[in-house]
Structure formats: structure tokens, C-alpha cells
mmCIF file of C-alpha atoms in Angstrom:
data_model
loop_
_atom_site.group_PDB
_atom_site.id
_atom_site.type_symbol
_atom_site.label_atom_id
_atom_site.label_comp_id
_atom_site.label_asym_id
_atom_site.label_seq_id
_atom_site.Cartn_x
_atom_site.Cartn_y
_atom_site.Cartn_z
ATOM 1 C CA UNK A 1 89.883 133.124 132.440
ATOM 2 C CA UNK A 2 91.445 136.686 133.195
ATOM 3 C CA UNK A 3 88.614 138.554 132.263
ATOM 4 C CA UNK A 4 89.564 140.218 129.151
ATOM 5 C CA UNK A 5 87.155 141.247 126.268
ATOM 6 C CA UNK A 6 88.120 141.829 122.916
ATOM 7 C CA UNK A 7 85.836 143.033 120.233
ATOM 8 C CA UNK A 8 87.445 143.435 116.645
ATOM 9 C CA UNK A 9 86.337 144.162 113.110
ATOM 10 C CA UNK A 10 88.400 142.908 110.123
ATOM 11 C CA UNK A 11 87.649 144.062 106.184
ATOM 12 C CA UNK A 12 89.764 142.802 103.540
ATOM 13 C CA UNK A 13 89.342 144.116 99.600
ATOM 14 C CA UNK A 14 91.235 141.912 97.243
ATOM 15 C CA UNK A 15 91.252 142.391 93.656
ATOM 16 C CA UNK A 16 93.317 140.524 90.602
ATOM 17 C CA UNK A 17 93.680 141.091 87.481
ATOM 18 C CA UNK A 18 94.902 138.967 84.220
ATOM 19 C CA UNK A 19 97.220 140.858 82.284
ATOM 20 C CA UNK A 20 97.784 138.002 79.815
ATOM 21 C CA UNK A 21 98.399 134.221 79.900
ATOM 22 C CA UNK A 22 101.575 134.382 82.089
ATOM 23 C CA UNK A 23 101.339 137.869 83.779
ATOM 24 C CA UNK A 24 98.883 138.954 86.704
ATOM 25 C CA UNK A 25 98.745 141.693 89.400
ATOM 26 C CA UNK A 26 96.553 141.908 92.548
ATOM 27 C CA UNK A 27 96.021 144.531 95.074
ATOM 28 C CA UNK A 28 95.133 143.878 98.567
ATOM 29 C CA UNK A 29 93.696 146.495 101.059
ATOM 30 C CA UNK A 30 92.992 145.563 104.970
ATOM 31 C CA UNK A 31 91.247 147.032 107.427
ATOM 32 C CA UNK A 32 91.320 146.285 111.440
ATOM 33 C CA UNK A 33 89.401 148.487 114.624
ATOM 34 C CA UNK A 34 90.238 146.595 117.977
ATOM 35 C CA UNK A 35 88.362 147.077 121.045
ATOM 36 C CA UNK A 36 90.820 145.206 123.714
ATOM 37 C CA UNK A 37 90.089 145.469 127.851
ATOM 38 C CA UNK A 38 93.959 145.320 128.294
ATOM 39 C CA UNK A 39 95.879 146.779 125.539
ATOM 40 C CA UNK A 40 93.270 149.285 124.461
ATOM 41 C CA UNK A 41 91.568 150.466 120.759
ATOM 42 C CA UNK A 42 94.160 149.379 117.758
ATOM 43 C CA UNK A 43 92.946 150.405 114.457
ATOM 44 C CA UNK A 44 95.075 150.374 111.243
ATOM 45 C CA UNK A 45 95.401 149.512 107.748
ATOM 46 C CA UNK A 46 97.094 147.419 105.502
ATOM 47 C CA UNK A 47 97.983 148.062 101.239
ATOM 48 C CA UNK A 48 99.657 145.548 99.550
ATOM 49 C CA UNK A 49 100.245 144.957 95.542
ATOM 50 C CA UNK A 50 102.319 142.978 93.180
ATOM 51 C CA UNK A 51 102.713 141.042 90.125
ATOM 52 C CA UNK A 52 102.865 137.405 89.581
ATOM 53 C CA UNK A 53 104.464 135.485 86.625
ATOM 54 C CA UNK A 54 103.798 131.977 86.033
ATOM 55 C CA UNK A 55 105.984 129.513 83.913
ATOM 56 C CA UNK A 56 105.555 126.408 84.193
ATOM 57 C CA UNK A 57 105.243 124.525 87.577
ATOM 58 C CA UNK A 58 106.672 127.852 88.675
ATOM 59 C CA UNK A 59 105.452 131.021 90.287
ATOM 60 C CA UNK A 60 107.142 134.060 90.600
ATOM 61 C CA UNK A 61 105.686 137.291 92.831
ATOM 62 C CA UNK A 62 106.781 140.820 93.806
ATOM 63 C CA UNK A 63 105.152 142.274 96.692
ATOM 64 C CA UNK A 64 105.091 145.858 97.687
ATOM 65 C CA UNK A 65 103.398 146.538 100.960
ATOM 66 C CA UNK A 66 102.806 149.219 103.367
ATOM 67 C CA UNK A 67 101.891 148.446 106.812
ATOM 68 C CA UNK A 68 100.017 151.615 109.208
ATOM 69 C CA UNK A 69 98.752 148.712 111.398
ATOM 70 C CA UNK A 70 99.874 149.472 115.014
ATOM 71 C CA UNK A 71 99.747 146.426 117.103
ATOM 72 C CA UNK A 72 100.715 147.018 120.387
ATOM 73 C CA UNK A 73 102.856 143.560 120.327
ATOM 74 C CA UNK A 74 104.339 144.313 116.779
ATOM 75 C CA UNK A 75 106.966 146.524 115.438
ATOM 76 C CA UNK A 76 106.132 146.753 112.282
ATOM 77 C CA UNK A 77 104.426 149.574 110.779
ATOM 78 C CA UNK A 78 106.673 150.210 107.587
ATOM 79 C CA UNK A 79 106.673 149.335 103.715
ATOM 80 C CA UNK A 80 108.309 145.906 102.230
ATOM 81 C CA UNK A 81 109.300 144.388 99.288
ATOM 82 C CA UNK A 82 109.333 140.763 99.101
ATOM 83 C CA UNK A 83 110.489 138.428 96.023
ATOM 84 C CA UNK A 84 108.839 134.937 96.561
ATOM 85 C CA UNK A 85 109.168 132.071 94.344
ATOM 86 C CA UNK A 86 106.845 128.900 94.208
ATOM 87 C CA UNK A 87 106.699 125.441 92.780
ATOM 88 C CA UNK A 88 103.770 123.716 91.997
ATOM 89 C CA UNK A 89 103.649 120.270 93.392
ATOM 90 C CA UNK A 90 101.372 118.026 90.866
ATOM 91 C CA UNK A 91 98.645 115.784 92.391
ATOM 92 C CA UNK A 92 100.725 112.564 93.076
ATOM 93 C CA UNK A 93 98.071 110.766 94.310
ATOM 94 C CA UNK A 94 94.814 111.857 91.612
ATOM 95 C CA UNK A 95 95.940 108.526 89.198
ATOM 96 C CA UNK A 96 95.096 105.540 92.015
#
């Protein structure tokens, strides 16, 4: 309705690989070029990589990421490291 265009191009790589039963890593590498009418060409990339350990119902993962995208709406454009940890939640309903 206001007359803006916006042509973009995103290209993600991800790769994993088992280390053994329990232990994996992956590596993640984006890609985006942004054409937009009102805030102009963005381009930028994207690395992230980390290990995840699974025991159980449980998942944990360390991220390390470094962020060169430059969004015009975004401050970040920095590296993080991020601890997450999951829980599996079984199929409740598979059984009726």
C-alpha cells in the first residue's frame, strides 16, 4: 500500500556432525543481500557453531555466534554465547 519494493536473497549452509552417541556439533553459516526502496541495500552474514549433548529426555547446547548482519532496525552486529537447555516432551497422545 505505500509503495515499497523489497527484493532479498537468503542462503543458509548448515552442517552436523555425530561425534558419538551423546555428543554432536553443527555449524551454521547465513547469508542475506537486501534490495529495500526505503531503507536501502543490507547485506551481511551470519556464523554460528556449537555442541549439543543429549542425556536422556534432555538436551544440552552451546552456541557461539558472530553476527556482521547490519539491519537497519537491529543493533546487533556482535558475537554471543548462549547455554540452552531442552526437554523432550514424549508423544502423550501416540497410544489412543
Amino acid at each position: 500500500l505505500d509503495g515499497r519494493e523489497v527484493t532479498f536473497v537468503d542462503v543458509e549452509v548448515d552442517l552436523r556432525w555425530r561425534l558419538d552417541d551423546n555428543l554432536s556439533s553443527f555449524a551454521r553459516l547465513n547469508y542475506r543481500w537486501e534490495d529495500d526502496s526505503l531503507d536501502g541495500i543490507t547485506r551481511g552474514w551470519d556464523v554460528t557453531m556449537g555442541l549439543d549433548y543429549v542425556f536422556g529426555d534432555l538436551t544440552a547446547q552451546l552456541t557461539l555466534e558472530y553476527d556482521r548482519l547490519d539491519l537497519p532496525q537491529s543493533e546487533e552486529d556482535d558475537f554471543g554465547v548462549y547455554v540452552r537447555l531442552r526437554r523432550d516432551i514424549p508423544n502423550v497422545l501416540a497410544n489412543r
